Amino acid sequence: MLSSKNIVLEAKNISKYFGTITALENVNLTVREGECLGVVGDNGAGKSTFMKVLSGLYKPSSGSLFFNGNQEILSSPKDSQNLGLEMVYQDLALAGNLPIGENIFLGREPTKKFGFLNLLDYKKIKELSEAHLDKLKIHVKSAEQKVEELSGGQRQAIAIARATAFNSKIVIMDEPTAALAIKEVGKVLDLINSLKKMGVSVIIISHRMDDIFAVSDRVMALFQGTNFAESELSKTTRDEVIGWIMGKK
Ligand SMILES: Nc1ncnc2c1ncn2[C@@H]1O[C@H](COP(=O)(O)OP(=O)(O)OP(=O)(O)O)[C@@H](O)[C@H]1O
Ligand SMILES: [Mg+2]
């Protein structure tokens, strides 16, 4: 049972103000080990802002975050990465002109000593990234292929591979399928299900009910910056969740 698994991430009473705009007001969330939490809400409901607070990109105006039960104050996404949380941003932020392998390791590449120089270890980057892609059943011709040659779905897969390459325990995905063709959506959803089996917790934001119902164990709805409703997936329906998005219970 998921409900007996450890809580890996908890947010308590998170508020975020931008000047006079209230983006979030006392929002709570819990995520357990290996669980996928679906987050839904209308445009402007506060979903992305909330995820940016969880990843340390935004400092909350008030409220607290707990990783594995310990309260943490995040000054930047580096802090959340060190605690095992990775975020896959909507725009992916991949470097198109670089090979797949170097994208997976971007900024965290293995190096080798050459005299007093630290050089990128390209052989190791290729080996490690191909092993990691294999583990996730992501098929590419070679890790040396440039990202700009890939399809939208393959790029999304590479962004997810990067987010999980360093033993991360929690991965946040903001609209991972929004820009994809139907055929590619299924592959990204399969990938999320494989991550869950590996014990990784996933938070997925999506406007697509098919995505939410294909991968989530639990779904929560934000409405105008507040917690509006939440349910185990098996205890709700698409129509009910669509109602929550529009502020109806
Ligand atoms: N950097 C910012 N400065 C000022 N206001 C912001 C900023 N970021 C978000 N907001 C405001 O906060 C509210 C929540 O925005 P947010 O992007 O979190 O919504 P969302 O639920 O992700 O919407 P969407 O589904 O359209 O992505 C909106 O009113 C938005 O205009
Ligand atoms: Mg958003």
Tab-separated table of C-alpha atoms and ligand atoms in Angstrom:
chain	number	residue	atom	x	y	z
A	1	MET	CA	0.000	0.000	0.000
A	2	LEU	CA	1.302	3.420	-0.919
A	3	SER	CA	-0.249	4.989	2.160
A	4	SER	CA	2.213	3.071	4.337
A	5	LYS	CA	5.250	4.367	2.429
A	6	ASN	CA	7.417	7.164	3.787
A	7	ILE	CA	6.498	10.749	3.057
A	8	VAL	CA	9.433	12.079	1.022
A	9	LEU	CA	8.166	15.611	0.534
A	10	GLU	CA	5.763	17.749	2.476
A	11	ALA	CA	4.786	21.371	1.969
A	12	LYS	CA	2.905	23.140	4.748
A	13	ASN	CA	0.968	26.366	4.418
A	14	ILE	CA	2.915	27.701	1.467
A	15	SER	CA	1.952	31.232	0.416
A	16	LYS	CA	3.528	33.192	-2.388
A	17	TYR	CA	2.833	36.817	-3.201
A	18	PHE	CA	4.122	38.739	-6.190
A	19	GLY	CA	3.622	42.330	-5.084
A	20	THR	CA	-0.134	42.596	-4.632
A	21	ILE	CA	-0.867	39.346	-6.508
A	22	THR	CA	-1.560	36.279	-4.364
A	23	ALA	CA	-0.329	33.301	-6.372
A	24	LEU	CA	-0.551	30.790	-3.497
A	25	GLU	CA	-2.335	30.934	-0.147
A	26	ASN	CA	-1.623	28.297	2.544
A	27	VAL	CA	-1.125	25.437	0.116
A	28	ASN	CA	-0.286	21.968	1.430
A	29	LEU	CA	1.033	18.867	-0.278
A	30	THR	CA	2.464	15.485	0.614
A	31	VAL	CA	4.210	12.988	-1.640
A	32	ARG	CA	5.147	9.450	-0.678
A	33	GLU	CA	7.946	7.251	-1.933
A	34	GLY	CA	7.189	5.849	-5.403
A	35	GLU	CA	3.920	7.749	-5.635
A	36	CYS	CA	2.755	9.853	-8.548
A	37	LEU	CA	0.771	12.910	-7.560
A	38	GLY	CA	-1.226	14.562	-10.316
A	39	VAL	CA	-1.672	18.323	-9.916
A	40	VAL	CA	-4.477	19.987	-11.830
A	41	GLY	CA	-5.962	23.469	-11.967
A	42	ASP	CA	-7.059	26.155	-14.363
A	43	ASN	CA	-4.612	28.562	-16.036
A	44	GLY	CA	-3.244	30.824	-13.340
A	45	ALA	CA	-4.292	28.505	-10.485
A	46	GLY	CA	-0.751	28.560	-9.117
A	47	LYS	CA	0.554	25.144	-10.208
A	48	SER	CA	3.851	26.245	-11.753
A	49	THR	CA	4.484	28.764	-8.989
A	50	PHE	CA	3.970	26.034	-6.384
A	51	MET	CA	6.409	23.696	-8.169
A	52	LYS	CA	8.967	26.493	-8.386
A	53	VAL	CA	8.688	26.931	-4.623
A	54	LEU	CA	9.176	23.165	-4.127
A	55	SER	CA	12.294	23.243	-6.294
A	56	GLY	CA	13.815	26.297	-4.625
A	57	LEU	CA	13.547	28.554	-7.674
A	58	TYR	CA	11.117	30.797	-5.752
A	59	LYS	CA	11.351	31.567	-2.073
A	60	PRO	CA	7.913	31.187	-0.453
A	61	SER	CA	6.473	34.291	1.234
A	62	SER	CA	5.572	31.967	4.117
A	63	GLY	CA	5.238	28.277	4.894
A	64	SER	CA	7.645	25.369	5.252
A	65	LEU	CA	9.081	22.462	3.285
A	66	PHE	CA	10.100	19.073	4.653
A	67	PHE	CA	12.274	16.549	2.836
A	68	ASN	CA	12.156	13.089	4.440
A	69	GLY	CA	10.724	14.721	7.534
A	70	ASN	CA	13.436	17.367	7.886
A	71	GLN	CA	12.584	21.010	7.471
A	72	GLU	CA	14.699	22.598	4.752
A	73	ILE	CA	15.098	26.156	3.547
A	74	LEU	CA	15.990	26.242	-0.138
A	75	SER	CA	18.012	29.118	-1.570
A	76	SER	CA	18.189	27.755	-5.127
A	77	PRO	CA	17.359	24.683	-7.250
A	78	LYS	CA	20.857	23.384	-6.370
A	79	ASP	CA	19.640	22.947	-2.794
A	80	SER	CA	16.635	20.853	-3.821
A	81	GLN	CA	18.810	18.837	-6.224
A	82	ASN	CA	21.122	18.014	-3.345
A	83	LEU	CA	18.055	16.741	-1.474
A	84	GLY	CA	17.122	14.504	-4.423
A	85	LEU	CA	14.507	16.661	-6.153
A	86	GLU	CA	14.709	17.470	-9.844
A	87	MET	CA	12.371	19.552	-11.952
A	88	VAL	CA	11.740	19.086	-15.654
A	89	TYR	CA	10.744	22.535	-16.876
A	90	GLN	CA	8.088	23.153	-19.498
A	91	ASP	CA	10.667	24.514	-21.965
A	92	LEU	CA	13.042	21.605	-21.144
A	93	ALA	CA	16.163	23.776	-21.237
A	94	LEU	CA	18.201	21.279	-23.249
A	95	ALA	CA	21.183	22.378	-25.310
A	96	GLY	CA	20.185	21.429	-28.868
A	97	ASN	CA	23.662	21.664	-30.316
A	98	LEU	CA	25.141	19.225	-27.800
A	99	PRO	CA	24.944	15.416	-27.908
A	100	ILE	CA	22.369	13.537	-25.812
A	101	GLY	CA	25.022	12.303	-23.380
A	102	GLU	CA	26.371	15.747	-22.619
A	103	ASN	CA	22.836	17.026	-22.091
A	104	ILE	CA	22.202	14.325	-19.530
A	105	PHE	CA	25.321	15.376	-17.624
A	106	LEU	CA	25.118	19.123	-18.320
A	107	GLY	CA	27.029	20.887	-15.555
A	108	ARG	CA	27.736	17.615	-13.745
A	109	GLU	CA	29.989	15.875	-16.260
A	110	PRO	CA	32.503	13.248	-15.197
A	111	THR	CA	36.013	14.554	-15.781
A	112	LYS	CA	39.449	13.016	-16.007
A	113	LYS	CA	42.781	14.462	-15.026
A	114	PHE	CA	45.197	15.390	-17.773
A	115	GLY	CA	48.239	16.817	-16.106
A	116	PHE	CA	46.797	19.627	-14.020
A	117	LEU	CA	43.738	19.958	-16.265
A	118	ASN	CA	40.328	18.476	-15.593
A	119	LEU	CA	38.960	17.342	-18.961
A	120	LEU	CA	35.489	16.084	-19.764
A	121	ASP	CA	35.550	12.310	-19.985
A	122	TYR	CA	33.571	11.862	-23.200
A	123	LYS	CA	33.917	8.081	-23.210
A	124	LYS	CA	32.491	7.890	-19.719
A	125	ILE	CA	29.706	10.339	-20.561
A	126	LYS	CA	28.704	8.131	-23.513
A	127	GLU	CA	28.891	4.894	-21.508
A	128	LEU	CA	27.067	6.168	-18.445
A	129	SER	CA	24.361	7.949	-20.388
A	130	GLU	CA	23.700	4.976	-22.667
A	131	ALA	CA	23.449	2.675	-19.625
A	132	HIS	CA	21.025	5.104	-17.995
A	133	LEU	CA	18.891	5.431	-21.147
A	134	ASP	CA	18.833	1.627	-21.404
A	135	LYS	CA	17.643	1.308	-17.843
A	136	LEU	CA	14.759	3.675	-18.626
A	137	LYS	CA	14.097	1.860	-21.936
A	138	ILE	CA	14.664	5.074	-23.883
A	139	HIS	CA	15.853	4.142	-27.353
A	140	VAL	CA	18.136	6.477	-29.272
A	141	LYS	CA	20.633	5.656	-31.997
A	142	SER	CA	23.571	6.816	-29.914
A	143	ALA	CA	24.217	9.123	-26.986
A	144	GLU	CA	26.458	11.031	-29.392
A	145	GLN	CA	23.435	12.126	-31.447
A	146	LYS	CA	22.662	15.838	-31.121
A	147	VAL	CA	19.485	16.774	-29.244
A	148	GLU	CA	18.325	19.082	-32.062
A	149	GLU	CA	17.928	16.005	-34.300
A	150	LEU	CA	15.401	14.413	-31.920
A	151	SER	CA	11.601	14.494	-31.978
A	152	GLY	CA	9.657	16.359	-29.287
A	153	GLY	CA	8.895	13.119	-27.452
A	154	GLN	CA	12.513	11.996	-27.529
A	155	ARG	CA	13.609	15.364	-26.175
A	156	GLN	CA	11.113	15.097	-23.352
A	157	ALA	CA	12.505	11.631	-22.605
A	158	ILE	CA	16.067	13.023	-22.532
A	159	ALA	CA	14.988	15.799	-20.159
A	160	ILE	CA	13.439	13.190	-17.874
A	161	ALA	CA	16.553	11.016	-18.178
A	162	ARG	CA	18.663	13.977	-17.133
A	163	ALA	CA	16.395	14.610	-14.148
A	164	THR	CA	16.816	11.021	-12.985
A	165	ALA	CA	20.500	10.487	-13.767
A	166	PHE	CA	21.783	11.459	-10.347
A	167	ASN	CA	19.762	9.221	-8.061
A	168	SER	CA	16.992	11.729	-7.675
A	169	LYS	CA	14.101	10.601	-5.540
A	170	ILE	CA	11.473	13.132	-6.586
A	171	VAL	CA	10.886	14.405	-10.102
A	172	ILE	CA	8.512	17.264	-10.890
A	173	MET	CA	7.205	17.497	-14.441
A	174	ASP	CA	5.332	20.593	-15.550
A	175	GLU	CA	3.116	19.687	-18.530
A	176	PRO	CA	5.471	17.016	-19.903
A	177	THR	CA	3.141	16.040	-22.737
A	178	ALA	CA	1.648	19.401	-23.728
A	179	ALA	CA	3.748	19.800	-26.861
A	180	LEU	CA	3.764	16.165	-27.969
A	181	ALA	CA	2.036	14.169	-30.680
A	182	ILE	CA	-0.296	11.464	-29.350
A	183	LYS	CA	2.123	8.674	-30.292
A	184	GLU	CA	4.854	10.231	-28.178
A	185	VAL	CA	2.620	10.962	-25.193
A	186	GLY	CA	2.303	7.240	-24.432
A	187	LYS	CA	6.074	6.838	-24.259
A	188	VAL	CA	6.459	9.650	-21.751
A	189	LEU	CA	3.667	8.184	-19.623
A	190	ASP	CA	5.339	4.734	-19.783
A	191	LEU	CA	8.530	6.386	-18.614
A	192	ILE	CA	6.737	7.892	-15.615
A	193	ASN	CA	5.395	4.450	-14.728
A	194	SER	CA	8.925	2.974	-14.925
A	195	LEU	CA	10.237	5.693	-12.609
A	196	LYS	CA	7.548	4.834	-10.062
A	197	LYS	CA	8.605	1.181	-10.166
A	198	MET	CA	12.151	2.323	-9.407
A	199	GLY	CA	10.814	4.015	-6.252
A	200	VAL	CA	11.022	7.551	-7.650
A	201	SER	CA	8.178	9.881	-6.666
A	202	VAL	CA	6.696	11.960	-9.447
A	203	ILE	CA	4.638	15.133	-9.377
A	204	ILE	CA	3.002	15.747	-12.725
A	205	ILE	CA	1.136	18.875	-13.730
A	206	SER	CA	-1.172	18.304	-16.660
A	207	HIS	CA	-4.274	19.712	-18.280
A	208	ARG	CA	-4.837	16.347	-19.970
A	209	MET	CA	-7.106	14.051	-17.957
A	210	ASP	CA	-5.774	11.061	-19.941
A	211	ASP	CA	-2.277	11.749	-18.562
A	212	ILE	CA	-3.491	12.249	-15.009
A	213	PHE	CA	-5.522	9.060	-15.058
A	214	ALA	CA	-2.756	7.009	-16.734
A	215	VAL	CA	-0.030	7.630	-14.160
A	216	SER	CA	-1.285	9.247	-10.926
A	217	ASP	CA	-2.020	7.479	-7.668
A	218	ARG	CA	-3.548	10.614	-6.216
A	219	VAL	CA	-4.774	13.853	-7.697
A	220	MET	CA	-4.972	17.323	-6.144
A	221	ALA	CA	-6.616	20.406	-7.559
A	222	LEU	CA	-5.544	23.979	-6.986
A	223	PHE	CA	-8.095	26.716	-7.488
A	224	GLN	CA	-7.137	30.386	-7.362
A	225	GLY	CA	-3.982	29.636	-5.403
A	226	THR	CA	-5.567	27.368	-2.771
A	227	ASN	CA	-6.025	23.639	-2.157
A	228	PHE	CA	-9.467	22.937	-3.565
A	229	ALA	CA	-9.850	19.152	-3.587
A	230	GLU	CA	-7.803	15.973	-3.423
A	231	SER	CA	-8.492	12.268	-3.828
A	232	GLU	CA	-6.944	8.903	-4.419
A	233	LEU	CA	-7.308	8.322	-8.121
A	234	SER	CA	-9.398	5.188	-7.655
A	235	LYS	CA	-11.971	7.187	-5.702
A	236	THR	CA	-12.675	9.894	-8.240
A	237	THR	CA	-13.648	10.303	-11.887
A	238	ARG	CA	-12.564	12.452	-14.793
A	239	ASP	CA	-15.782	14.438	-14.619
A	240	GLU	CA	-15.307	15.159	-10.938
A	241	VAL	CA	-11.698	16.298	-11.484
A	242	ILE	CA	-12.741	18.511	-14.420
A	243	GLY	CA	-15.326	20.052	-12.090
A	244	TRP	CA	-12.622	20.825	-9.493
A	245	ILE	CA	-10.589	22.622	-12.139
A	246	MET	CA	-13.588	24.884	-12.712
A	247	GLY	CA	-14.136	25.370	-8.994
A	248	LYS	CA	-17.111	23.033	-8.633
A	249	LYS	CA	-17.509	20.314	-5.990
B	1	LIG	N1	6.892	35.971	-11.699
B	1	LIG	C1	5.618	36.372	-11.514
B	1	LIG	N2	5.312	37.659	-11.264
B	1	LIG	C2	4.048	38.062	-11.055
B	1	LIG	N3	2.989	37.228	-11.077
B	1	LIG	C3	3.224	35.936	-11.314
B	1	LIG	C4	4.544	35.433	-11.556
B	1	LIG	N4	4.458	34.099	-11.765
B	1	LIG	C5	3.163	33.792	-11.674
B	1	LIG	N5	2.409	34.885	-11.398
B	1	LIG	C6	0.957	34.917	-11.209
B	1	LIG	O1	0.640	33.906	-10.253
B	1	LIG	C7	-0.560	33.247	-10.622
B	1	LIG	C8	-0.290	31.763	-10.781
B	1	LIG	O2	0.498	31.540	-11.934
B	1	LIG	P1	1.067	30.102	-12.332
B	1	LIG	O3	1.989	30.288	-13.459
B	1	LIG	O4	1.596	29.456	-11.124
B	1	LIG	O5	-0.252	29.360	-12.814
B	1	LIG	P2	-0.430	27.918	-13.443
B	1	LIG	O6	-1.422	27.187	-12.592
B	1	LIG	O7	0.886	27.278	-13.627
B	1	LIG	O8	-1.118	28.221	-14.851
B	1	LIG	P3	-0.960	27.502	-16.306
B	1	LIG	O9	-1.883	26.334	-16.259
B	1	LIG	O10	-1.431	28.554	-17.245
B	1	LIG	O11	0.466	27.138	-16.491
B	1	LIG	C9	-1.048	33.931	-11.898
B	1	LIG	O12	-1.977	34.910	-11.540
B	1	LIG	C10	0.206	34.546	-12.455
B	1	LIG	O13	-0.088	35.669	-13.236
B	2	MG	MG	1.946	26.660	-15.348
